[in-house]
Every structure is written in structure tokens, then in C-alpha cells.
Amino acid sequence: METTRHATMDPQKLDALIGRALGDLSAGYGGVMVSLGNRLGLYKAMAGAGPLSARELAGRAGCAERYVREWLNAQVAGGYVAYHAVSDSYELTPEQAFVLADEDSPAFIPNAWAVPASMWFDEDKAVEAFRTGKGIPWGDHDGRLHCGVAAFYRNAYRGSLVAEWLPALAGVVEKLKAGALVADVGCGHGHSTMLMAKAFPASHFQGFDTHAKSVEEARRLATEAKLDNVGFELARAESYAGAGYDLICFFDCLHDMGDPVAAATHAAKAIARDGTVMLVEPFAKDRIEDNISPVARMYYAASTTICCAHAISDGGRLVLGAQAGEARLAEVFRKAGFTRFRRAAETPFNLILEARL
């Protein structure tokens, strides 16, 4: 029986699958190295410095040479650092520095590794959730999740929100320049809220979130930035205060909510008659068979243990997941009373959708 079962396997398909599994395992190991390089300042010490020996880099970063050499070799093996064999030196190319050393780059990736680190840390909670069907609230996850998600999205928003996404919405930039009232629902650490507040000083921005520690951090960051046209409050998406909002934003959060229709319905009540909802959601196509890519896999995985888990803990009336797709999102807003819904822009990571009454 065992021999027969093995005989039916295609050796080439088996080799390809084993190769993919080993690549994924290698990437997991490599992620730890990327996080270490970021926390220890190794990438920053290499950026723009040209070729460096392991000893020189260790001196620049204040680390032990033997550890640094082994770390460098792991980076070379993974294609994250260039190696010059003749001089036994290591170099961070401009492209590598853009991804690994420049904290303001929209492609800066090291902080994103905090998310899978938190997923591993919370694995026992995920196992229990699978077996019981219970949810896991956002605040019950390891703290690296909150910091990792905030840092990852901050740079993406910084590169696109003001320059591309807001201008893609009909008439919104003009209102913001003149002075508008804006709600940022599910604001987290407030990076999206503050980016808009800095760009449009005549407008007032109010961030709302249910996670107390995130609201506290948002307030701290706003004080540090000396912004007087922004505020943050602890509130749910279906009951936050205020009315007549010219713009209501949901940045990568609607799919985390236990009742997204209720959230959209409250937005319909709180928005000005000619106001706009900007819905930013993870990029996804409408059919499972069309969502086969590294980005889709990443989002489905995070959705399994984070997004769906929180939505279930939040009542679970409609658990969209992080790959909801445009059609399902449009249906949510149709049920809430919105009559116009369109895709305003997109990136490899996000759909930028516009809803109006």
C-alpha cells in the first residue's frame, strides 16, 4: 500500500514542493536575521559606507565581531548584502539600503517581521481558537503585533496617502485644503491621521480606536509632533461621536471588525450629505483561485490568526477576513445605504475604495 501510494507521485512536482518548503523555512530563519540587523543598527552602519570588513562593521555598530561575521554571511547567502571575495569585505547596495536601512522608505521591511514573530508567540492561542471557535481580541496578542503592523503600514501610507490616494477621491483634496472635518476610524497608532493633519492644517482630524494602548501611543505621537488639529479617542466603529464629517477613513481595519455593516451604517449617519468614505483594504481579487501570490498568502495567513480572530471576538456577525475583495466590500456599503462605490486606486498591497451616499 505504501509503495503504491509513493508510486503515484510526480517526482518533479515533489521536488518543486520540497524546494518551496525549504525556501519558506529559509525565509523564516532569515527574518530573524533581518530583525537582528535592524535592532542592532547593522544595516544603518553599512548604508553608504562602501565595502566593510566584519571587524569594521562590528566596530561601527558596537557589536562582537564573530557574531557580526556570521550574520553577514547569512545576509550574503540570502541576497541582502553583497560580498567582495578579493577583499573579504561586505557592502550594502543602494537598493538593499532602501529596503533594509532607510526607515522612511516606503519599501522598508525589517519592522514587518515583528508580525510573524507575534504570530509564533501566540500560536497556543491560535490552536485553542481553532479548536473552540472562539476569537482572539487585538489587545490579547503579543505586543510586537501592534508595533509591527503600525510600522509596516506607516511607511506605505507615508509614500502614497497624501500624494496619490486622497487626490484619487472626487473633490476631497479641495475640501481638505479649505478646512474639513475628518474621522479616521480604527486609527491604531494614528500614523494615517497625523499624515493627513500635517498635510492639511486647515482641517481637523479625529482618530477613533478600541485599543487603549494604541490610542495612548497616538496621543503621545501627536503631542511630540506638536499637531493641534488632531485628536484621538477610545471609541467603537459603530458608535463614535460627531456628525457632518466630510471624510471618513477606514485604513486596513474594516475587515477586522465583527460587524462591518454596522460600522458602515454608522458612517452613513455620521457623514455629511456630500461627504466621502475612503476605504483602504488589503489588495484582493474576488475569487480564491485568483488570489494565488506571495502577497495573498501573507494576508490570508495573517487573517487566519489575527483579522478573523479579532472579528470573531468582536461578535462575528460578518467575518470578512483580510482578502474580502472589492465585491464583498461593496455589498457591505450597499447594505449600509451608500449608493456609489468605486475603486479609486490600487497598489500591490492595497485597494483604495470610495463610497458616497
Short mmCIF file of C-alpha atoms in Angstrom, two decimals:
data_model
loop_
_atom_site.label_atom_id
_atom_site.label_comp_id
_atom_site.label_asym_id
_atom_site.label_seq_id
_atom_site.Cartn_x
_atom_site.Cartn_y
_atom_site.Cartn_z
CA MET A 1 0.00 0.00 0.00
CA GLU A 2 2.78 2.43 0.97
CA THR A 3 4.76 1.60 -2.20
CA THR A 4 1.71 2.12 -4.39
CA ARG A 5 0.95 5.49 -2.84
CA HIS A 6 4.50 6.72 -3.42
CA ALA A 7 4.49 5.42 -6.97
CA THR A 8 1.63 7.76 -7.88
CA MET A 9 3.66 10.85 -7.02
CA ASP A 10 5.24 13.01 -9.73
CA PRO A 11 8.96 13.34 -8.82
CA GLN A 12 9.23 16.80 -10.42
CA LYS A 13 6.19 18.12 -8.54
CA LEU A 14 7.55 16.62 -5.33
CA ASP A 15 10.95 18.26 -5.83
CA ALA A 16 9.31 21.59 -6.59
CA LEU A 17 7.19 21.39 -3.44
CA ILE A 18 10.15 20.42 -1.27
CA GLY A 19 12.12 23.30 -2.78
CA ARG A 20 9.33 25.73 -1.96
CA ALA A 21 9.05 24.41 1.61
CA LEU A 22 12.80 24.76 2.14
CA GLY A 23 12.69 28.28 0.69
CA ASP A 24 9.95 29.21 3.14
CA LEU A 25 11.88 27.70 6.03
CA SER A 26 15.00 29.59 4.98
CA ALA A 27 12.97 32.81 4.82
CA GLY A 28 11.77 32.23 8.37
CA TYR A 29 15.34 31.90 9.60
CA GLY A 30 16.31 34.92 7.52
CA GLY A 31 13.59 37.03 9.09
CA VAL A 32 15.22 36.62 12.48
CA MET A 33 18.48 37.86 10.96
CA VAL A 34 16.75 40.87 9.39
CA SER A 35 15.17 41.79 12.72
CA LEU A 36 18.52 41.49 14.49
CA GLY A 37 20.23 43.61 11.85
CA ASN A 38 17.59 46.28 12.30
CA ARG A 39 17.61 46.29 16.11
CA LEU A 40 21.40 46.30 16.33
CA GLY A 41 21.82 49.05 13.73
CA LEU A 42 23.92 46.86 11.46
CA TYR A 43 22.16 47.87 8.26
CA LYS A 44 22.33 51.54 9.14
CA ALA A 45 26.05 51.22 9.89
CA MET A 46 26.57 49.76 6.41
CA ALA A 47 24.39 52.19 4.47
CA GLY A 48 26.52 54.44 2.26
CA ALA A 49 29.76 53.19 3.82
CA GLY A 50 31.04 51.14 0.89
CA PRO A 51 32.83 47.82 1.43
CA LEU A 52 33.46 46.98 5.10
CA SER A 53 35.20 44.12 6.81
CA ALA A 54 33.35 42.23 9.52
CA ARG A 55 35.65 43.88 12.08
CA GLU A 56 34.94 47.36 10.73
CA LEU A 57 31.19 46.81 10.82
CA ALA A 58 31.38 45.37 14.33
CA GLY A 59 33.23 48.49 15.45
CA ARG A 60 30.74 50.82 13.81
CA ALA A 61 27.75 49.04 15.37
CA GLY A 62 29.29 48.27 18.74
CA CYS A 63 28.90 44.51 18.37
CA ALA A 64 31.12 41.44 18.73
CA GLU A 65 32.99 40.65 15.51
CA ARG A 66 32.40 36.90 15.48
CA TYR A 67 28.64 37.31 15.67
CA VAL A 68 28.71 40.05 13.04
CA ARG A 69 30.69 37.90 10.59
CA GLU A 70 28.23 35.03 10.87
CA TRP A 71 25.31 37.43 10.47
CA LEU A 72 26.94 38.98 7.40
CA ASN A 73 27.40 35.57 5.81
CA ALA A 74 23.71 34.83 6.37
CA GLN A 75 22.88 38.14 4.66
CA VAL A 76 25.11 37.29 1.69
CA ALA A 77 23.52 33.85 1.37
CA GLY A 78 20.09 35.45 1.32
CA GLY A 79 20.98 38.16 -1.20
CA TYR A 80 20.61 41.00 1.29
CA VAL A 81 24.29 42.03 1.37
CA ALA A 82 26.97 41.96 -1.36
CA TYR A 83 30.27 40.16 -0.71
CA HIS A 84 33.66 41.03 -2.27
CA ALA A 85 35.77 37.88 -2.06
CA VAL A 86 39.10 39.50 -3.02
CA SER A 87 38.98 41.97 -0.13
CA ASP A 88 36.85 39.79 2.19
CA SER A 89 34.50 42.73 2.62
CA TYR A 90 30.76 43.27 2.69
CA GLU A 91 28.67 46.04 1.17
CA LEU A 92 25.07 47.22 1.34
CA THR A 93 24.00 48.32 -2.14
CA PRO A 94 21.73 51.38 -2.57
CA GLU A 95 18.80 49.08 -3.33
CA GLN A 96 19.46 46.95 -0.25
CA ALA A 97 19.80 50.07 1.89
CA PHE A 98 16.46 51.37 0.57
CA VAL A 99 14.72 48.21 1.78
CA LEU A 100 16.74 47.45 4.92
CA ALA A 101 18.29 50.65 6.31
CA ASP A 102 16.11 53.65 5.38
CA GLU A 103 13.34 53.84 7.99
CA ASP A 104 11.45 56.41 5.91
CA SER A 105 11.47 54.34 2.73
CA PRO A 106 8.06 53.03 1.58
CA ALA A 107 9.84 49.71 0.98
CA PHE A 108 11.43 49.47 4.46
CA ILE A 109 10.72 45.89 5.56
CA PRO A 110 12.51 44.95 8.84
CA ASN A 111 9.73 46.07 11.19
CA ALA A 112 7.24 43.87 9.36
CA TRP A 113 8.98 40.80 10.79
CA ALA A 114 7.53 41.68 14.19
CA VAL A 115 4.15 40.45 12.91
CA PRO A 116 5.10 36.79 12.24
CA ALA A 117 7.16 36.87 15.44
CA SER A 118 3.98 37.72 17.33
CA MET A 119 2.07 35.03 15.43
CA TRP A 120 4.56 32.38 16.59
CA PHE A 121 4.43 33.71 20.15
CA ASP A 122 0.62 33.46 20.12
CA GLU A 123 0.49 30.02 18.47
CA ASP A 124 -1.09 28.35 21.52
CA LYS A 125 -3.89 30.93 21.43
CA ALA A 126 -4.45 30.19 17.74
CA VAL A 127 -4.58 26.43 18.41
CA GLU A 128 -7.22 26.97 21.08
CA ALA A 129 -9.20 29.30 18.80
CA PHE A 130 -9.24 26.70 16.03
CA ARG A 131 -10.50 24.01 18.41
CA THR A 132 -13.10 26.10 20.21
CA GLY A 133 -14.17 28.60 17.56
CA LYS A 134 -13.59 31.45 19.99
CA GLY A 135 -11.97 34.71 18.94
CA ILE A 136 -8.76 36.48 19.95
CA PRO A 137 -9.11 40.23 20.59
CA TRP A 138 -6.47 42.51 19.06
CA GLY A 139 -5.28 43.55 22.51
CA ASP A 140 -4.65 39.95 23.58
CA HIS A 141 -1.84 39.43 21.08
CA ASP A 142 1.86 39.80 21.79
CA GLY A 143 2.85 43.48 21.74
CA ARG A 144 5.08 43.02 18.70
CA LEU A 145 1.94 42.69 16.60
CA HIS A 146 0.75 46.22 17.32
CA CYS A 147 4.17 47.79 16.75
CA GLY A 148 4.88 45.70 13.65
CA VAL A 149 1.58 46.47 11.94
CA ALA A 150 1.82 50.20 12.76
CA ALA A 151 5.39 50.46 11.48
CA PHE A 152 4.69 48.45 8.33
CA TYR A 153 1.65 50.49 7.29
CA ARG A 154 3.12 53.84 8.36
CA ASN A 155 5.66 53.83 5.55
CA ALA A 156 3.17 52.63 2.94
CA TYR A 157 0.77 55.40 3.94
CA ARG A 158 3.57 57.96 4.04
CA GLY A 159 4.50 57.22 0.45
CA SER A 160 1.00 57.15 -1.03
CA LEU A 161 -1.77 58.59 1.15
CA VAL A 162 -1.35 62.34 0.57
CA ALA A 163 0.38 62.17 -2.80
CA GLU A 164 -1.82 59.58 -4.54
CA TRP A 165 -4.79 58.21 -2.63
CA LEU A 166 -6.52 61.39 -1.48
CA PRO A 167 -6.20 63.03 -4.93
CA ALA A 168 -7.87 59.95 -6.43
CA LEU A 169 -11.07 60.76 -4.48
CA ALA A 170 -13.50 63.17 -6.13
CA GLY A 171 -13.21 66.69 -4.67
CA VAL A 172 -11.69 65.59 -1.36
CA VAL A 173 -8.35 67.41 -1.57
CA GLU A 174 -10.09 70.71 -2.27
CA LYS A 175 -12.25 70.27 0.85
CA LEU A 176 -9.23 69.36 2.97
CA LYS A 177 -7.34 72.43 1.83
CA ALA A 178 -10.30 74.68 2.61
CA GLY A 179 -10.98 73.10 6.02
CA ALA A 180 -12.80 69.81 6.51
CA LEU A 181 -13.86 67.55 9.37
CA VAL A 182 -12.32 64.09 9.13
CA ALA A 183 -12.80 60.86 11.10
CA ASP A 184 -10.12 58.17 10.98
CA VAL A 185 -11.86 55.02 12.24
CA GLY A 186 -9.64 52.24 13.56
CA CYS A 187 -6.71 54.64 13.59
CA GLY A 188 -4.29 52.47 15.61
CA HIS A 189 -1.16 54.47 16.44
CA GLY A 190 -2.54 57.37 14.39
CA HIS A 191 0.09 57.43 11.63
CA SER A 192 -2.54 57.86 8.89
CA THR A 193 -4.37 60.54 10.90
CA MET A 194 -1.22 62.57 11.50
CA LEU A 195 -0.01 62.32 7.90
CA MET A 196 -3.23 63.97 6.81
CA ALA A 197 -3.19 66.50 9.65
CA LYS A 198 0.32 67.65 8.69
CA ALA A 199 -0.61 67.96 5.02
CA PHE A 200 -3.87 69.85 5.60
CA PRO A 201 -3.53 72.21 8.61
CA ALA A 202 -6.87 73.92 7.91
CA SER A 203 -8.78 70.69 8.56
CA HIS A 204 -9.48 68.87 11.82
CA PHE A 205 -8.83 65.14 12.16
CA GLN A 206 -10.31 62.85 14.81
CA GLY A 207 -8.96 59.33 15.26
CA PHE A 208 -11.00 56.56 16.88
CA ASP A 209 -9.89 53.12 18.02
CA THR A 210 -10.95 50.43 20.51
CA HIS A 211 -7.39 49.53 21.60
CA ALA A 212 -6.47 51.71 24.56
CA LYS A 213 -2.69 51.33 24.26
CA SER A 214 -2.82 52.33 20.60
CA VAL A 215 -4.85 55.44 21.42
CA GLU A 216 -2.34 56.35 24.14
CA GLU A 217 0.53 55.96 21.68
CA ALA A 218 -1.30 58.04 19.06
CA ARG A 219 -1.80 60.86 21.56
CA ARG A 220 1.88 60.72 22.53
CA LEU A 221 2.99 60.89 18.91
CA ALA A 222 0.63 63.79 18.16
CA THR A 223 1.98 65.74 21.14
CA GLU A 224 5.52 65.00 20.03
CA ALA A 225 4.69 66.26 16.53
CA LYS A 226 3.03 69.39 18.00
CA LEU A 227 -0.15 68.92 15.99
CA ASP A 228 -3.09 70.98 17.23
CA ASN A 229 -5.60 69.90 14.57
CA VAL A 230 -5.79 66.24 15.56
CA GLY A 231 -7.32 64.29 18.45
CA PHE A 232 -7.70 60.65 19.43
CA GLU A 233 -10.49 58.95 21.34
CA LEU A 234 -11.34 55.45 22.52
CA ALA A 235 -14.50 54.51 20.61
CA ARG A 236 -16.10 51.74 18.58
CA ALA A 237 -16.66 51.99 14.84
CA GLU A 238 -20.43 51.84 15.22
CA SER A 239 -20.76 54.47 17.93
CA TYR A 240 -18.04 57.16 17.74
CA ALA A 241 -19.12 60.74 18.33
CA GLY A 242 -19.59 63.53 15.83
CA ALA A 243 -21.57 64.26 12.69
CA GLY A 244 -21.16 66.10 9.42
CA TYR A 245 -17.80 64.51 8.62
CA ASP A 246 -16.56 65.49 5.17
CA LEU A 247 -14.31 62.44 5.05
CA ILE A 248 -14.46 59.18 6.99
CA CYS A 249 -11.48 56.86 6.63
CA PHE A 250 -11.06 53.16 7.32
CA PHE A 251 -7.41 52.19 6.91
CA ASP A 252 -6.89 48.42 6.77
CA CYS A 253 -9.35 47.85 9.59
CA LEU A 254 -12.92 47.27 8.37
CA HIS A 255 -12.24 43.57 7.76
CA ASP A 256 -11.11 43.23 11.41
CA MET A 257 -14.49 44.35 12.75
CA GLY A 258 -17.12 41.95 14.00
CA ASP A 259 -19.94 43.87 12.31
CA PRO A 260 -18.61 45.83 9.31
CA VAL A 261 -22.15 46.57 8.12
CA ALA A 262 -22.87 48.33 11.43
CA ALA A 263 -19.64 50.29 11.05
CA ALA A 264 -20.60 51.36 7.52
CA THR A 265 -24.14 52.18 8.68
CA HIS A 266 -22.80 54.46 11.42
CA ALA A 267 -20.55 56.12 8.83
CA ALA A 268 -23.65 56.78 6.70
CA LYS A 269 -25.25 58.56 9.68
CA ALA A 270 -22.12 60.49 10.70
CA ILE A 271 -21.06 61.68 7.25
CA ALA A 272 -22.06 64.94 5.59
CA ARG A 273 -24.55 64.56 2.75
CA ASP A 274 -21.84 65.24 0.17
CA GLY A 275 -19.11 63.51 2.19
CA THR A 276 -16.82 60.66 1.19
CA VAL A 277 -15.75 57.40 2.78
CA MET A 278 -12.22 56.30 1.93
CA LEU A 279 -11.89 52.58 2.49
CA VAL A 280 -8.34 51.19 2.30
CA GLU A 281 -8.25 47.40 2.41
CA PRO A 282 -5.68 44.70 1.65
CA PHE A 283 -5.42 44.05 -2.08
CA ALA A 284 -7.51 41.06 -3.11
CA LYS A 285 -9.41 39.81 -6.10
CA ASP A 286 -12.91 38.45 -5.66
CA ARG A 287 -12.20 34.76 -6.29
CA ILE A 288 -9.97 32.45 -4.26
CA GLU A 289 -8.41 30.97 -7.40
CA ASP A 290 -7.28 34.46 -8.43
CA ASN A 291 -5.62 35.17 -5.07
CA ILE A 292 -2.56 32.99 -5.50
CA SER A 293 0.51 35.12 -4.85
CA PRO A 294 3.04 35.84 -2.08
CA VAL A 295 1.04 38.90 -1.01
CA ALA A 296 -2.26 36.98 -0.91
CA ARG A 297 -0.64 34.16 1.04
CA MET A 298 0.74 36.64 3.57
CA TYR A 299 -2.65 38.28 4.01
CA TYR A 300 -4.57 35.00 4.27
CA ALA A 301 -2.12 33.78 6.92
CA ALA A 302 -2.33 36.96 8.98
CA SER A 303 -6.09 36.92 8.55
CA THR A 304 -6.28 33.39 9.96
CA THR A 305 -4.74 34.21 13.34
CA ILE A 306 -5.27 37.98 13.62
CA CYS A 307 -8.04 39.51 11.49
CA CYS A 308 -10.66 36.76 11.58
CA ALA A 309 -9.76 36.01 15.19
CA HIS A 310 -10.44 39.60 16.24
CA ALA A 311 -13.66 39.84 14.20
CA ILE A 312 -14.95 36.67 15.88
CA SER A 313 -14.07 38.09 19.30
CA ASP A 314 -15.93 41.27 18.32
CA GLY A 315 -19.24 39.47 17.77
CA GLY A 316 -18.50 37.85 14.42
CA ARG A 317 -21.72 38.89 12.66
CA LEU A 318 -19.75 39.10 9.39
CA VAL A 319 -16.14 37.89 9.37
CA LEU A 320 -14.76 39.33 6.14
CA GLY A 321 -11.10 38.35 6.50
CA ALA A 322 -8.18 40.25 5.02
CA GLN A 323 -8.91 39.04 1.47
CA ALA A 324 -12.51 40.15 1.25
CA GLY A 325 -12.25 41.55 -2.27
CA GLU A 326 -13.99 44.54 -3.81
CA ALA A 327 -17.36 42.88 -4.48
CA ARG A 328 -17.93 41.83 -0.86
CA LEU A 329 -16.82 45.23 0.42
CA ALA A 330 -19.18 46.98 -2.00
CA GLU A 331 -22.04 44.84 -0.69
CA VAL A 332 -21.28 45.94 2.89
CA PHE A 333 -21.67 49.59 1.92
CA ARG A 334 -24.74 48.93 -0.22
CA LYS A 335 -26.44 47.39 2.81
CA ALA A 336 -25.45 50.47 4.83
CA GLY A 337 -27.24 52.81 2.42
CA PHE A 338 -24.40 54.02 0.20
CA THR A 339 -25.36 54.28 -3.47
CA ARG A 340 -21.95 54.92 -5.06
CA PHE A 341 -18.91 52.71 -4.64
CA ARG A 342 -15.81 52.57 -6.83
CA ARG A 343 -12.14 51.65 -6.88
CA ALA A 344 -10.23 54.93 -6.81
CA ALA A 345 -6.70 53.49 -6.82
CA GLU A 346 -4.71 50.37 -6.03
CA THR A 347 -1.23 49.20 -5.08
CA PRO A 348 0.21 45.67 -4.87
CA PHE A 349 -0.78 45.75 -1.18
CA ASN A 350 -3.98 47.80 -1.05
CA LEU A 351 -7.32 48.63 -2.66
CA ILE A 352 -8.35 52.27 -2.23
CA LEU A 353 -12.13 52.42 -2.47
CA GLU A 354 -14.55 55.36 -2.44
CA ALA A 355 -18.10 55.23 -1.09
CA ARG A 356 -20.69 58.03 -1.18
CA LEU A 357 -24.36 58.30 -0.24
#
